[in-house]
mmCIF file with all atom_site columns, C-alpha atoms in Angstrom:
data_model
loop_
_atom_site.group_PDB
_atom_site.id
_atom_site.type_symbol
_atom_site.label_atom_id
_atom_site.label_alt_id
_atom_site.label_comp_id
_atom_site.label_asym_id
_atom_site.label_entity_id
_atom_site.label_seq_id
_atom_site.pdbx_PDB_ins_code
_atom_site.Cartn_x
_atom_site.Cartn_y
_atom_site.Cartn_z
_atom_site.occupancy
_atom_site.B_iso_or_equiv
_atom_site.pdbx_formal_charge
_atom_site.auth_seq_id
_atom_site.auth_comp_id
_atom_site.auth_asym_id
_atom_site.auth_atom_id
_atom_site.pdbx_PDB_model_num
ATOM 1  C CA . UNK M 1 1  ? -228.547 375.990 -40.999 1.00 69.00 ? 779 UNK M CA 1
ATOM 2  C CA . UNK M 1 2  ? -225.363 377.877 -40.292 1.00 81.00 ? 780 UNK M CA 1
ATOM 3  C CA . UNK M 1 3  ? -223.909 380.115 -43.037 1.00 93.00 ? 781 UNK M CA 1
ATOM 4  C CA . UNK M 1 4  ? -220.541 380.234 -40.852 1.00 94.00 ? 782 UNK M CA 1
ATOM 5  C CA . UNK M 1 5  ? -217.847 377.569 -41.092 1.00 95.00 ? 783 UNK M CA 1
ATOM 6  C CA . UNK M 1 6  ? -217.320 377.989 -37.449 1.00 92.00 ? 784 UNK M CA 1
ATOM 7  C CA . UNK M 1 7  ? -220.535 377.161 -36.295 1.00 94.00 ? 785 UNK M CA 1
ATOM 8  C CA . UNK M 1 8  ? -221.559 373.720 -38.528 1.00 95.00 ? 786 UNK M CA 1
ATOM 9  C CA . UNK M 1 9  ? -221.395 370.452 -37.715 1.00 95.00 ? 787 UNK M CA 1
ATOM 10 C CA . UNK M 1 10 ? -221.873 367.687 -40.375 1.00 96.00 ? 788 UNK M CA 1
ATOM 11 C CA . UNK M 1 11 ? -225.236 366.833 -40.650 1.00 97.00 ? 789 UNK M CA 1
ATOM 12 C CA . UNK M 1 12 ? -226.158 363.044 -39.873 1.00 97.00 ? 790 UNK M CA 1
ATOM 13 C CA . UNK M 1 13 ? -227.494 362.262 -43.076 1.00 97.00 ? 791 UNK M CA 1
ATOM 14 C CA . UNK M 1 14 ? -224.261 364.053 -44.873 1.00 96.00 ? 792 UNK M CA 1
ATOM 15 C CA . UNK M 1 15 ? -221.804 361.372 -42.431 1.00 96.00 ? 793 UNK M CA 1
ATOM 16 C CA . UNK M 1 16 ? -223.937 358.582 -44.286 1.00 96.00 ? 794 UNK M CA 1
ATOM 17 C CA . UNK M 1 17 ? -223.662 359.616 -47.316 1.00 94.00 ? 795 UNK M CA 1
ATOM 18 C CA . UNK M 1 18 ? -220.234 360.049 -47.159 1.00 94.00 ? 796 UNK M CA 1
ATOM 19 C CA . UNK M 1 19 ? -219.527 356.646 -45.105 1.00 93.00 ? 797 UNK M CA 1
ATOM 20 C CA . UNK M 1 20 ? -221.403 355.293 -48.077 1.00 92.00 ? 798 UNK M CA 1
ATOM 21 C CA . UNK M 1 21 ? -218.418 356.673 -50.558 1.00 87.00 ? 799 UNK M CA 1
ATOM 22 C CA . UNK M 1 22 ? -216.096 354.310 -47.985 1.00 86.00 ? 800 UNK M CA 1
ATOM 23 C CA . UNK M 1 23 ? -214.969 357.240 -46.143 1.00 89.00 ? 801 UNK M CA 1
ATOM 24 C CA . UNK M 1 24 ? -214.250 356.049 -42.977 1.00 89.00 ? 802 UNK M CA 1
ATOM 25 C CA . UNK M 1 25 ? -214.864 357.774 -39.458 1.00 92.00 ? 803 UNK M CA 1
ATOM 26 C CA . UNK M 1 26 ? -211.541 359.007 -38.862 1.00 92.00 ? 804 UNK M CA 1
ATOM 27 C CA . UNK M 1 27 ? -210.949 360.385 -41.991 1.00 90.00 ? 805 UNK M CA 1
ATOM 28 C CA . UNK M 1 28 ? -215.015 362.257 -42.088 1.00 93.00 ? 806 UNK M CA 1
ATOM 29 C CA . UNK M 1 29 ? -213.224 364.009 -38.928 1.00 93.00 ? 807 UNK M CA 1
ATOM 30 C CA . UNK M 1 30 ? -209.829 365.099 -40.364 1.00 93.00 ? 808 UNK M CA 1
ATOM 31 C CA . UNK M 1 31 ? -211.787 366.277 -42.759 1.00 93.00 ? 809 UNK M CA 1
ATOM 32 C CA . UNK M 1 32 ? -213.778 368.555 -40.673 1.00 94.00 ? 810 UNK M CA 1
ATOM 33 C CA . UNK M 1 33 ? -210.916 369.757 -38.875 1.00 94.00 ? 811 UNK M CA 1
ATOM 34 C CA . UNK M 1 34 ? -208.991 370.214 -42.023 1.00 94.00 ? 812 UNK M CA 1
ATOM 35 C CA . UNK M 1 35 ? -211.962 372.598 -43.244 1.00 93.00 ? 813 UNK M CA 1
ATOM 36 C CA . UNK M 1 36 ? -212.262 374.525 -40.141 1.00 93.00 ? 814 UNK M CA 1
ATOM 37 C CA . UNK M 1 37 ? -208.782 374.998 -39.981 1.00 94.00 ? 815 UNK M CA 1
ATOM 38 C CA . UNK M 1 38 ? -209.133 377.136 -43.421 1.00 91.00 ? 816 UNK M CA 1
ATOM 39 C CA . UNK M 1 39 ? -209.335 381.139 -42.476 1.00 88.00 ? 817 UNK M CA 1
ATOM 40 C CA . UNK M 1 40 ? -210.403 381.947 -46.011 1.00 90.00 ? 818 UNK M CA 1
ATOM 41 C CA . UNK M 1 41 ? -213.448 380.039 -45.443 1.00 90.00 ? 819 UNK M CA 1
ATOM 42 C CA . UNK M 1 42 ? -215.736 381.419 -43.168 1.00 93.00 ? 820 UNK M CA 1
ATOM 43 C CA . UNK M 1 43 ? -219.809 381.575 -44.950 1.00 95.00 ? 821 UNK M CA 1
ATOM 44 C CA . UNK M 1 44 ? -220.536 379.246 -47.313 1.00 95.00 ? 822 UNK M CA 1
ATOM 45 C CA . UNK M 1 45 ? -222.248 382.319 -49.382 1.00 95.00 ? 823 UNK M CA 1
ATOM 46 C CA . UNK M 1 46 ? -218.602 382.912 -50.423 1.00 93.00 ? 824 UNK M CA 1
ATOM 47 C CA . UNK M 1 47 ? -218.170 379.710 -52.252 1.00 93.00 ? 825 UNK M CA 1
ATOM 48 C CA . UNK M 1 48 ? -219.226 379.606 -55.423 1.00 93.00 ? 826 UNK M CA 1
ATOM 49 C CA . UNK M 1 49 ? -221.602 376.706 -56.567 1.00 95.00 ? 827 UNK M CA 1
ATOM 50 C CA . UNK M 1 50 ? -222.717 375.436 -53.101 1.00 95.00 ? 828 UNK M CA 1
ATOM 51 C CA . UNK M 1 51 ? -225.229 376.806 -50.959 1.00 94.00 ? 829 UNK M CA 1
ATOM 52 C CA . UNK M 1 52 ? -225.252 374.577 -47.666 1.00 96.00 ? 830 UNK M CA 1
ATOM 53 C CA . UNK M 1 53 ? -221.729 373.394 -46.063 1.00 96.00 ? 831 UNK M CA 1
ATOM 54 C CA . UNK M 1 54 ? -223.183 369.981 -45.961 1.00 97.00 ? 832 UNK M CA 1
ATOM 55 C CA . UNK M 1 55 ? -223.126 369.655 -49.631 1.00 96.00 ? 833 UNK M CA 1
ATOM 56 C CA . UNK M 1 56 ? -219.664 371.065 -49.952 1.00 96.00 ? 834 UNK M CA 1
ATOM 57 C CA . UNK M 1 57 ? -218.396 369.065 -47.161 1.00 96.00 ? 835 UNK M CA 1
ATOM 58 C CA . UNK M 1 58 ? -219.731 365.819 -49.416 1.00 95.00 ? 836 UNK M CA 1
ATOM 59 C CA . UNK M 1 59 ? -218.139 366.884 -52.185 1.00 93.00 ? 837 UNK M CA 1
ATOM 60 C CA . UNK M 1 60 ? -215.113 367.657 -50.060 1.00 93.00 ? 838 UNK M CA 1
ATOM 61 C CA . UNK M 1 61 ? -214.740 363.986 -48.895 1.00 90.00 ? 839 UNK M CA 1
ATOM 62 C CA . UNK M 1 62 ? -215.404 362.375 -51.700 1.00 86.00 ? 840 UNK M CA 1
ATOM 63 C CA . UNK M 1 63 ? -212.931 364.273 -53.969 1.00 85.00 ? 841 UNK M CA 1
ATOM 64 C CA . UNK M 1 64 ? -210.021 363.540 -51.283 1.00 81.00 ? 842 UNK M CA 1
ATOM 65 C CA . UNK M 1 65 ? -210.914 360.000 -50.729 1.00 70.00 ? 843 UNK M CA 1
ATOM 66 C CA . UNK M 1 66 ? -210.531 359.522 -54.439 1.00 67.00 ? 844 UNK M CA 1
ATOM 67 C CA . UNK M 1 67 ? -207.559 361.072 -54.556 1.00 64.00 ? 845 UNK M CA 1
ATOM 68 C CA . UNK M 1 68 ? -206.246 359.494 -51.126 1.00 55.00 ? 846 UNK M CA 1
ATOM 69 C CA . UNK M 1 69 ? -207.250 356.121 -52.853 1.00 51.00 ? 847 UNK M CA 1
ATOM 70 C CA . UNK M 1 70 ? -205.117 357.034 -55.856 1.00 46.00 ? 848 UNK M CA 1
ATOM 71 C CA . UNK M 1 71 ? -201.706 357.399 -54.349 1.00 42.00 ? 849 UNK M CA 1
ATOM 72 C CA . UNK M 1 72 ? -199.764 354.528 -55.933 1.00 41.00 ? 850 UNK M CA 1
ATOM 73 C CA . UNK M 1 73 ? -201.961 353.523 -58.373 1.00 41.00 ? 851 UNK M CA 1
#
């Protein structure tokens, strides 16, 4: 598993999960592009309390689909 932002790609089983949390397609790949489109992060040993970029990316959707789906509210 890549260390580097640069060279991951969301797992299949981390899309499910997250399609699961009704994130939908388009949004799983804003979200990717969003990420890699961040210079300060480059290897995931940098950020603190994750140690795979699949389980930050999770986290990552999650957390903005909640707040996405709280606009309004």
């Amino acid at each position: 598993m890549s260390k580097h932002l640069r060279d991951w790609q969301p797992s299949a089983a981390a899309i499910n999960l997250i399609k699961l949390n009704g994130v939908s397609d388009d949004r799983i790949e804003q979200a990717v592009a969003y990420l890699k489109s961040q210079s300060e992060l480059d290897n995931i040993d940098d950020v603190v309390g994750y140690d795979n970029w699949n389980a930050f990316f999770i986290m990552f959707c999650i957390k903005a689909g909640q707040s996405v789906g709280n606009h309004g509210k």
